[in-house]
Structure formats: C-alpha cells, structure tokens
C-alpha cells in the first residue's frame, strides 16, 4: 500500500516520513540514506559553523539525487549567516525549530525551498500559515531536545483543525503504530528523530546508540524550565546536575553548564557529562538497523494497523 498525501506531493517524496533534523546527530550520511529510501532526510544544523554546514549540504548532494532538507535552529546566534549560506547552496526543504522563521520565509521560498516550521502550539501554527509556511510540523513534548508543553496526542488534532496546511506529527513516534495513530489524528506525515538515531548510517558515537537501546520507559527527564527553553534528554550525571540548577532557579548557571554538551555526547561519546537529547520513545528503539529498513518496517506496520483496526473494533 502506498501512502501518498499532500506532503508527499508537496516534497516530491515517496513516503510521508521525515527524519528529524537533530543537531550534532543528523549528518549528511543519515539524511542521504533516508532520502534514498524515499523519505525526507534532514541535516541538523544546530549551532554548526557555517562552513561545516556547507560541507554537510555538499556531502548530501553527492550521496543522493533525491530531495533532502536542512533543519535550522532559530536560537543559533549566527542564524542569519546560516540562512544566507542555505540560500546560496540551495536545498529542497528547510525545517525550523525553536522559533518563528517568518523573516526568512520569503527569501527561502523565492529560491524554491519549501519551509516546514515546527510548531508546539496552535497560535504559532496559525501565524506560520499566514506567513506562508508550506506545511506545519506539530511536535509534542514526548520528543527529545527542545520541547513545548503539549503532547502529540492533543497537539496534532488541534493543529489539523487550526490550519488548512498539511500537518506532520512528531514526538513519541517510533513505529508503525505511532504512524497509524498520527494519521488517525489527521496528520499527513510523521517525523521521527530518536528511532533514526539508531540507524546504521547515523554517525553519532556507538556508546550513545547503546544507551538508547538500553533505555526504559521512564529514562528521560526535562531540564531547563528555568531558562525558558526546556530540553528532554536521557537521564545521566549531567541531566541530574541540570535538574538541581533548575530547582535552585539558576538559569544562567544552567545555560553555562549545558553549553557544548550535545556535541560532547553525540560526537565524543561522553554519556555521563554530555547531553543525551532523545525522546521518550527511546524505550521503543531496540536495535541498530539501516534507515531503509526502518522506513520499510514503519510502512508495513502502519499498513497492518490501519487494515486491522476496523476488524478489531467490529468484533
Ligand atoms: O528545536 C527543536 N528541538 C531542539 S533545538 C535543540 S538545540 C537547543 N539547545 C538548548 C536550548 C534550546 C535549543 C535541541 N532540540 N524542536 C522543535 C521545537 N521548536 N520545539 C519547540 C519549538 C518551538 C518553540 C517556540 C518552536 C517555536 C517557538 O516559537 C516561539 C515563538 O512564538 O516565537
């Protein structure tokens, strides 16, 4: 069964599956593998130096002739420079996180780039639709990294009602059941981050993949409430220290302690002092497998669930 939606037509992709553009995690190797398998691979820019992101984009272009995207984290201090470089290099899609990409929308779309902002609320989604976004990624607080307040289960149907653009569900989706559930809520695509962290092609340190595979249902926590930018990550020494700073309401010390910790975990494998940003569904990821296999499994499971649901409730 092919799952074709407004999203697959908008982006010219085969399957309505987007790979989350995770900073220091989603490099061109993963993005190209996902795009080659018919999904949308996304390079995570995070706070990457501009030249490094340019190399990443060029790497992806050599490895796939399919559309791929770049995720821009809008809190990045040199975000204007990153946007200019993306405009110069040209990519098919930009997803954005941690803010409103309104001021860049026209310039990106003038270059033919589709803009898919991540929205944690209906108010922002409405503003983004008015500002010309091509689709909205609704990310619930089950997700890893920087999160909003609402769960995917309540956010996605409200977004579907609030805007007429295609909505992509994100946060807490790790298998075909989550994918089918997202479609039941009205989504026309899904975005998965944590599951793709354990793709063979994901270049994060193998020790981080091992921690994800070991993770159980209550192994993530949220830190950074006091800074106004809460972040979900796997529990470890750093996360516990950050929780203490949150309790003591010391946002500046918290930000200072957190700086550079994502790369320390993902690139260098320091699983105690680094930030292991990951979603609650880490507990549902149990093996390393090629991105193409993840996508094939998601589609097969989602199909089985969608077809079996009617039979199950009619008995
Ligand atoms: O952006 C993410 N996930 C991230 S960003 C990141 S790096 C980081 N590190 C420390 C602190 C903050 C970021 C790691 N993971 N997901 C998408 C996302 N976007 N989640 C929440 C939002 C969001 C929040 C507020 C989007 C827009 C927004 O708008 C506020 C406004 O109205 O402008």
Tab-separated table of C-alpha atoms and ligand atoms in Angstrom:
chain	number	residue	atom	x	y	z
A	1	UNK	CA	0.000	0.000	0.000
A	2	UNK	CA	1.378	3.348	-0.962
A	3	UNK	CA	0.727	6.190	1.451
A	4	UNK	CA	0.528	9.291	-0.680
A	5	UNK	CA	-0.615	12.546	0.924
A	6	UNK	CA	-0.405	16.265	0.248
A	7	UNK	CA	3.002	16.095	1.953
A	8	UNK	CA	4.484	13.516	-0.438
A	9	UNK	CA	3.215	15.563	-3.391
A	10	UNK	CA	4.499	18.853	-1.921
A	11	UNK	CA	8.001	17.499	-1.378
A	12	UNK	CA	8.184	15.011	-4.266
A	13	UNK	CA	8.976	12.096	-1.933
A	14	UNK	CA	7.691	8.516	-1.978
A	15	UNK	CA	6.786	8.017	1.706
A	16	UNK	CA	5.345	10.562	4.196
A	17	UNK	CA	8.236	10.086	6.620
A	18	UNK	CA	10.578	12.910	7.651
A	19	UNK	CA	13.752	12.297	9.642
A	20	UNK	CA	14.172	14.791	12.481
A	21	UNK	CA	16.987	17.297	11.865
A	22	UNK	CA	18.853	16.650	15.089
A	23	UNK	CA	21.860	18.861	15.906
A	24	UNK	CA	25.268	17.080	16.024
A	25	UNK	CA	23.371	13.889	15.155
A	26	UNK	CA	21.682	14.089	11.762
A	27	UNK	CA	24.672	14.408	9.418
A	28	UNK	CA	24.587	14.018	5.641
A	29	UNK	CA	25.168	10.266	5.849
A	30	UNK	CA	21.851	9.734	7.656
A	31	UNK	CA	19.971	12.368	5.656
A	32	UNK	CA	21.069	10.865	2.332
A	33	UNK	CA	20.175	7.328	3.464
A	34	UNK	CA	16.656	8.410	4.482
A	35	UNK	CA	16.127	10.339	1.245
A	36	UNK	CA	17.463	7.452	-0.839
A	37	UNK	CA	14.906	5.214	0.899
A	38	UNK	CA	12.056	7.505	-0.193
A	39	UNK	CA	11.601	9.574	2.972
A	40	UNK	CA	12.898	13.095	3.590
A	41	UNK	CA	16.357	13.144	5.136
A	42	UNK	CA	17.231	16.289	7.061
A	43	UNK	CA	20.663	17.588	8.111
A	44	UNK	CA	20.631	19.120	11.596
A	45	UNK	CA	22.391	22.489	11.528
A	46	UNK	CA	22.137	23.248	15.241
A	47	UNK	CA	24.947	25.649	16.131
A	48	UNK	CA	27.273	24.284	13.454
A	49	UNK	CA	29.811	26.699	11.957
A	50	UNK	CA	28.623	27.902	8.544
A	51	UNK	CA	31.470	26.229	6.616
A	52	UNK	CA	30.785	22.881	8.269
A	53	UNK	CA	27.100	23.039	7.352
A	54	UNK	CA	28.071	23.901	3.771
A	55	UNK	CA	30.241	20.771	3.643
A	56	UNK	CA	27.341	18.753	5.042
A	57	UNK	CA	24.993	20.004	2.320
A	58	UNK	CA	27.573	19.234	-0.372
A	59	UNK	CA	28.080	15.766	1.095
A	60	UNK	CA	24.355	15.041	0.886
A	61	UNK	CA	24.188	16.316	-2.693
A	62	UNK	CA	26.905	13.844	-3.714
A	63	UNK	CA	25.179	10.963	-1.905
A	64	UNK	CA	21.608	11.399	-3.148
A	65	UNK	CA	19.760	12.862	-6.090
A	66	UNK	CA	16.519	12.849	-4.062
A	67	UNK	CA	15.161	15.858	-2.134
A	68	UNK	CA	16.644	16.431	1.300
A	69	UNK	CA	16.351	19.174	3.901
A	70	UNK	CA	18.229	21.203	6.492
A	71	UNK	CA	16.879	21.938	9.964
A	72	UNK	CA	17.692	25.427	11.171
A	73	UNK	CA	17.616	26.044	14.918
A	74	UNK	CA	16.457	29.639	15.136
A	75	UNK	CA	18.080	30.382	18.518
A	76	UNK	CA	21.508	29.993	16.901
A	77	UNK	CA	23.471	33.269	17.214
A	78	UNK	CA	24.746	33.130	13.601
A	79	UNK	CA	21.389	32.073	12.142
A	80	UNK	CA	21.357	34.892	9.531
A	81	UNK	CA	24.654	33.629	8.120
A	82	UNK	CA	23.395	30.025	8.049
A	83	UNK	CA	20.229	31.057	6.201
A	84	UNK	CA	22.267	33.007	3.617
A	85	UNK	CA	24.521	30.003	3.014
A	86	UNK	CA	21.496	27.690	2.621
A	87	UNK	CA	20.043	30.158	0.095
A	88	UNK	CA	23.366	30.147	-1.805
A	89	UNK	CA	23.775	26.350	-1.783
A	90	UNK	CA	20.098	25.551	-2.420
A	91	UNK	CA	18.272	22.647	-0.774
A	92	UNK	CA	14.762	21.285	-1.346
A	93	UNK	CA	13.394	21.813	2.158
A	94	UNK	CA	14.114	23.782	5.323
A	95	UNK	CA	12.566	22.715	8.611
A	96	UNK	CA	12.886	25.129	11.517
A	97	UNK	CA	12.838	24.760	15.285
A	98	UNK	CA	12.864	26.908	18.405
A	99	UNK	CA	11.209	29.980	16.909
A	100	UNK	CA	9.252	31.646	14.110
A	101	UNK	CA	11.040	31.621	10.717
A	102	UNK	CA	8.770	34.430	9.384
A	103	UNK	CA	11.578	36.814	8.489
A	104	UNK	CA	13.300	34.207	6.280
A	105	UNK	CA	10.191	32.691	4.661
A	106	UNK	CA	10.032	34.837	1.510
A	107	UNK	CA	13.749	34.599	0.709
A	108	UNK	CA	13.715	30.798	1.101
A	109	UNK	CA	10.589	30.324	-0.975
A	110	UNK	CA	11.883	32.672	-3.700
A	111	UNK	CA	14.656	30.075	-4.145
A	112	UNK	CA	12.062	27.301	-4.432
A	113	UNK	CA	12.786	25.984	-0.924
A	114	UNK	CA	9.775	24.523	0.912
A	115	UNK	CA	9.572	25.759	4.507
A	116	UNK	CA	8.245	23.409	7.196
A	117	UNK	CA	8.364	25.071	10.625
A	118	UNK	CA	7.993	23.100	13.827
A	119	UNK	CA	5.140	24.454	15.946
A	120	UNK	CA	4.365	23.399	19.518
A	121	UNK	CA	1.046	25.337	19.639
A	122	UNK	CA	-1.975	26.283	17.522
A	123	UNK	CA	-1.380	30.044	17.937
A	124	UNK	CA	2.057	29.791	16.364
A	125	UNK	CA	0.785	27.420	13.648
A	126	UNK	CA	-1.852	29.970	12.603
A	127	UNK	CA	0.768	32.724	12.421
A	128	UNK	CA	3.028	30.461	10.375
A	129	UNK	CA	0.217	29.632	7.939
A	130	UNK	CA	-0.457	33.353	7.462
A	131	UNK	CA	3.269	33.885	6.970
A	132	UNK	CA	3.255	31.425	4.051
A	133	UNK	CA	4.609	28.153	5.528
A	134	UNK	CA	4.226	25.130	3.228
A	135	UNK	CA	3.292	22.645	5.985
A	136	UNK	CA	3.439	22.514	9.782
A	137	UNK	CA	5.341	20.001	11.890
A	138	UNK	CA	3.445	19.545	15.165
A	139	UNK	CA	5.945	18.344	17.765
A	140	UNK	CA	4.675	17.081	21.098
A	141	UNK	CA	6.625	17.125	24.353
A	142	UNK	CA	7.401	13.403	24.137
A	143	UNK	CA	10.119	14.476	21.706
A	144	UNK	CA	13.794	14.818	22.521
A	145	UNK	CA	15.668	18.110	22.634
A	146	UNK	CA	13.905	21.453	22.987
A	147	UNK	CA	10.188	20.897	23.601
A	148	UNK	CA	6.871	22.696	24.031
A	149	UNK	CA	4.135	21.930	26.579
A	150	UNK	CA	1.572	19.795	24.758
A	151	UNK	CA	1.645	16.111	23.970
A	152	UNK	CA	1.471	14.895	20.382
A	153	UNK	CA	-1.926	13.285	21.073
A	154	UNK	CA	-3.584	16.612	21.896
A	155	UNK	CA	-1.467	18.916	19.717
A	156	UNK	CA	-1.860	17.221	16.330
A	157	UNK	CA	-5.692	17.141	16.047
A	158	UNK	CA	-5.869	20.748	17.224
A	159	UNK	CA	-3.325	21.791	14.586
A	160	UNK	CA	-5.296	19.899	11.938
A	161	UNK	CA	-8.379	21.917	12.938
A	162	UNK	CA	-6.481	25.219	13.211
A	163	UNK	CA	-4.767	25.303	9.810
A	164	UNK	CA	-5.545	24.062	6.327
A	165	UNK	CA	-1.898	23.177	5.589
A	166	UNK	CA	-0.674	19.578	5.822
A	167	UNK	CA	0.323	18.697	9.408
A	168	UNK	CA	3.208	16.364	10.176
A	169	UNK	CA	3.109	14.647	13.587
A	170	UNK	CA	6.316	14.483	15.629
A	171	UNK	CA	7.223	13.443	19.158
A	172	UNK	CA	6.803	9.945	20.541
A	173	UNK	CA	6.539	8.160	17.203
A	174	UNK	CA	8.863	5.184	16.901
A	175	UNK	CA	6.953	2.536	14.953
A	176	UNK	CA	4.071	1.852	12.595
A	177	UNK	CA	1.532	2.019	15.440
A	178	UNK	CA	2.561	5.610	16.163
A	179	UNK	CA	2.484	6.347	12.459
A	180	UNK	CA	-1.042	4.927	12.054
A	181	UNK	CA	-2.153	6.820	15.186
A	182	UNK	CA	-0.792	10.043	13.699
A	183	UNK	CA	-2.824	9.501	10.546
A	184	UNK	CA	-5.899	8.804	12.712
A	185	UNK	CA	-5.344	12.241	14.289
A	186	UNK	CA	-5.370	13.854	10.846
A	187	UNK	CA	-1.632	14.105	10.170
A	188	UNK	CA	-0.415	13.669	6.584
A	189	UNK	CA	3.098	12.700	7.563
A	190	UNK	CA	5.302	11.807	10.507
A	191	UNK	CA	8.694	12.994	11.690
A	192	UNK	CA	10.899	10.628	13.691
A	193	UNK	CA	14.126	11.577	15.412
A	194	UNK	CA	15.021	9.116	18.139
A	195	UNK	CA	14.401	5.979	16.055
A	196	UNK	CA	16.706	7.299	13.327
A	197	UNK	CA	19.453	7.910	15.893
A	198	UNK	CA	19.865	4.135	15.870
A	199	UNK	CA	20.046	3.905	12.081
A	200	UNK	CA	23.257	2.264	10.874
A	201	UNK	CA	24.025	5.405	8.854
A	202	UNK	CA	23.645	7.743	11.846
A	203	UNK	CA	27.176	8.866	12.722
A	204	UNK	CA	26.676	9.508	16.466
A	205	UNK	CA	29.026	7.725	18.860
A	206	UNK	CA	28.188	3.994	19.227
A	207	UNK	CA	28.036	4.368	23.030
A	208	UNK	CA	25.064	6.748	22.627
A	209	UNK	CA	23.284	4.210	20.421
A	210	UNK	CA	23.903	1.583	23.117
A	211	UNK	CA	22.362	3.893	25.779
A	212	UNK	CA	19.287	4.445	23.588
A	213	UNK	CA	18.817	0.734	23.117
A	214	UNK	CA	19.098	0.157	26.875
A	215	UNK	CA	16.686	2.983	27.772
A	216	UNK	CA	13.409	2.134	29.514
A	217	UNK	CA	10.091	3.992	29.635
A	218	UNK	CA	10.965	6.459	32.436
A	219	UNK	CA	14.582	7.096	31.487
A	220	UNK	CA	14.240	10.647	30.098
A	221	UNK	CA	13.794	13.875	32.009
A	222	UNK	CA	13.260	17.546	31.222
A	223	UNK	CA	15.754	20.198	32.235
A	224	UNK	CA	15.955	23.930	31.560
A	225	UNK	CA	12.473	25.072	32.596
A	226	UNK	CA	14.125	27.977	34.408
A	227	UNK	CA	15.788	29.153	31.158
A	228	UNK	CA	12.519	29.173	29.188
A	229	UNK	CA	13.938	26.506	26.843
A	230	UNK	CA	13.141	23.110	28.330
A	231	UNK	CA	15.041	20.159	26.876
A	232	UNK	CA	14.324	16.411	27.105
A	233	UNK	CA	17.278	14.052	27.371
A	234	UNK	CA	18.174	10.641	28.764
A	235	UNK	CA	18.953	10.676	32.485
A	236	UNK	CA	22.669	10.829	33.262
A	237	UNK	CA	25.089	12.730	35.507
A	238	UNK	CA	24.730	15.982	33.529
A	239	UNK	CA	20.912	15.835	33.448
A	240	UNK	CA	20.777	15.351	37.226
A	241	UNK	CA	23.104	18.343	37.765
A	242	UNK	CA	20.924	20.463	35.463
A	243	UNK	CA	17.790	19.452	37.388
A	244	UNK	CA	19.400	20.710	40.591
A	245	UNK	CA	20.177	24.082	38.962
A	246	UNK	CA	16.565	24.255	37.741
A	247	UNK	CA	15.302	23.618	41.287
A	248	UNK	CA	17.618	26.339	42.606
A	249	UNK	CA	16.312	28.629	39.818
A	250	UNK	CA	19.768	29.370	38.450
A	251	UNK	CA	19.137	29.733	34.683
A	252	UNK	CA	22.457	31.396	33.874
A	253	UNK	CA	24.485	28.698	35.585
A	254	UNK	CA	22.308	26.092	33.902
A	255	UNK	CA	22.989	27.524	30.445
A	256	UNK	CA	26.703	27.750	31.193
A	257	UNK	CA	26.811	24.131	32.367
A	258	UNK	CA	24.802	22.938	29.334
A	259	UNK	CA	26.939	24.675	26.684
A	260	UNK	CA	28.712	22.328	24.273
A	261	UNK	CA	27.319	19.217	25.941
A	262	UNK	CA	25.314	17.892	22.998
A	263	UNK	CA	28.397	17.533	20.804
A	264	UNK	CA	30.292	16.045	23.766
A	265	UNK	CA	27.782	13.181	23.874
A	266	UNK	CA	26.909	12.699	20.215
A	267	UNK	CA	30.363	13.184	18.668
A	268	UNK	CA	32.708	12.141	21.511
A	269	UNK	CA	30.557	9.538	23.280
A	270	UNK	CA	30.713	11.024	26.781
A	271	UNK	CA	27.449	9.542	28.045
A	272	UNK	CA	27.681	10.972	31.574
A	273	UNK	CA	28.902	14.547	31.044
A	274	UNK	CA	27.329	15.022	27.624
A	275	UNK	CA	23.680	15.799	26.807
A	276	UNK	CA	21.880	12.674	25.556
A	277	UNK	CA	18.946	14.511	23.954
A	278	UNK	CA	16.372	11.869	22.992
A	279	UNK	CA	12.627	11.376	23.085
A	280	UNK	CA	10.523	9.251	25.423
A	281	UNK	CA	10.267	6.627	22.708
A	282	UNK	CA	13.961	5.764	23.188
A	283	UNK	CA	12.483	2.887	25.193
A	284	UNK	CA	10.873	1.566	21.998
A	285	UNK	CA	14.106	1.513	19.998
A	286	UNK	CA	15.729	-1.870	20.404
A	287	UNK	CA	18.232	-2.298	17.591
A	288	UNK	CA	20.544	-0.698	15.079
A	289	UNK	CA	19.329	-1.151	11.505
A	290	UNK	CA	19.677	0.589	8.137
A	291	UNK	CA	17.470	3.648	7.564
A	292	UNK	CA	15.820	1.914	4.602
A	293	UNK	CA	14.813	-0.982	6.862
A	294	UNK	CA	13.359	1.428	9.461
A	295	UNK	CA	11.238	3.042	6.747
A	296	UNK	CA	10.108	-0.308	5.298
A	297	UNK	CA	9.132	-1.536	8.788
A	298	UNK	CA	7.230	1.645	9.619
A	299	UNK	CA	5.224	1.390	6.406
A	300	UNK	CA	4.467	-2.320	6.773
A	301	UNK	CA	3.415	-1.955	10.434
A	302	UNK	CA	1.309	1.151	9.769
A	303	UNK	CA	-0.463	-0.674	6.956
A	304	UNK	CA	-1.176	-3.705	9.153
A	305	UNK	CA	-2.513	-1.493	11.957
A	306	UNK	CA	-4.712	0.563	9.638
A	307	UNK	CA	-6.191	-2.525	7.995
A	308	UNK	CA	-6.651	-4.496	11.227
A	309	UNK	CA	-8.248	-1.690	13.245
A	310	UNK	CA	-11.660	-1.911	11.614
A	311	UNK	CA	-11.763	-5.691	12.066
A	312	UNK	CA	-10.690	-5.443	15.704
A	313	UNK	CA	-13.380	-2.981	16.787
A	314	UNK	CA	-16.126	-4.685	14.777
A	315	UNK	CA	-15.811	-7.998	16.624
B	1	LIG	O1	14.023	22.689	18.115
B	1	LIG	C1	13.671	21.584	18.480
B	1	LIG	N1	14.478	20.756	19.148
B	1	LIG	C2	15.745	21.068	19.556
B	1	LIG	S1	16.566	22.517	19.280
B	1	LIG	C3	17.865	21.948	20.140
B	1	LIG	S2	19.281	22.902	20.444
B	1	LIG	C4	18.841	23.727	21.873
B	1	LIG	N2	19.619	23.549	22.907
B	1	LIG	C5	19.361	24.200	24.049
B	1	LIG	C6	18.267	25.035	24.176
B	1	LIG	C7	17.444	25.177	23.142
B	1	LIG	C8	17.724	24.527	21.949
B	1	LIG	C9	17.642	20.704	20.564
B	1	LIG	N3	16.458	20.227	20.221
B	1	LIG	N4	12.432	21.116	18.230
B	1	LIG	C10	11.470	21.917	17.586
B	1	LIG	C11	10.804	22.814	18.538
B	1	LIG	N5	10.505	24.032	18.257
B	1	LIG	N6	10.430	22.517	19.784
B	1	LIG	C12	9.843	23.628	20.304
B	1	LIG	C13	9.899	24.584	19.315
B	1	LIG	C14	9.434	25.930	19.294
B	1	LIG	C15	9.332	26.696	20.448
B	1	LIG	C16	8.892	28.015	20.376
B	1	LIG	C17	9.083	26.489	18.077
B	1	LIG	C18	8.648	27.775	18.008
B	1	LIG	C19	8.549	28.522	19.140
B	1	LIG	O2	8.102	29.768	18.946
B	1	LIG	C20	8.148	30.752	19.906
B	1	LIG	C21	7.648	31.967	19.196
B	1	LIG	O3	6.421	32.167	19.246
B	1	LIG	O4	8.448	32.593	18.511
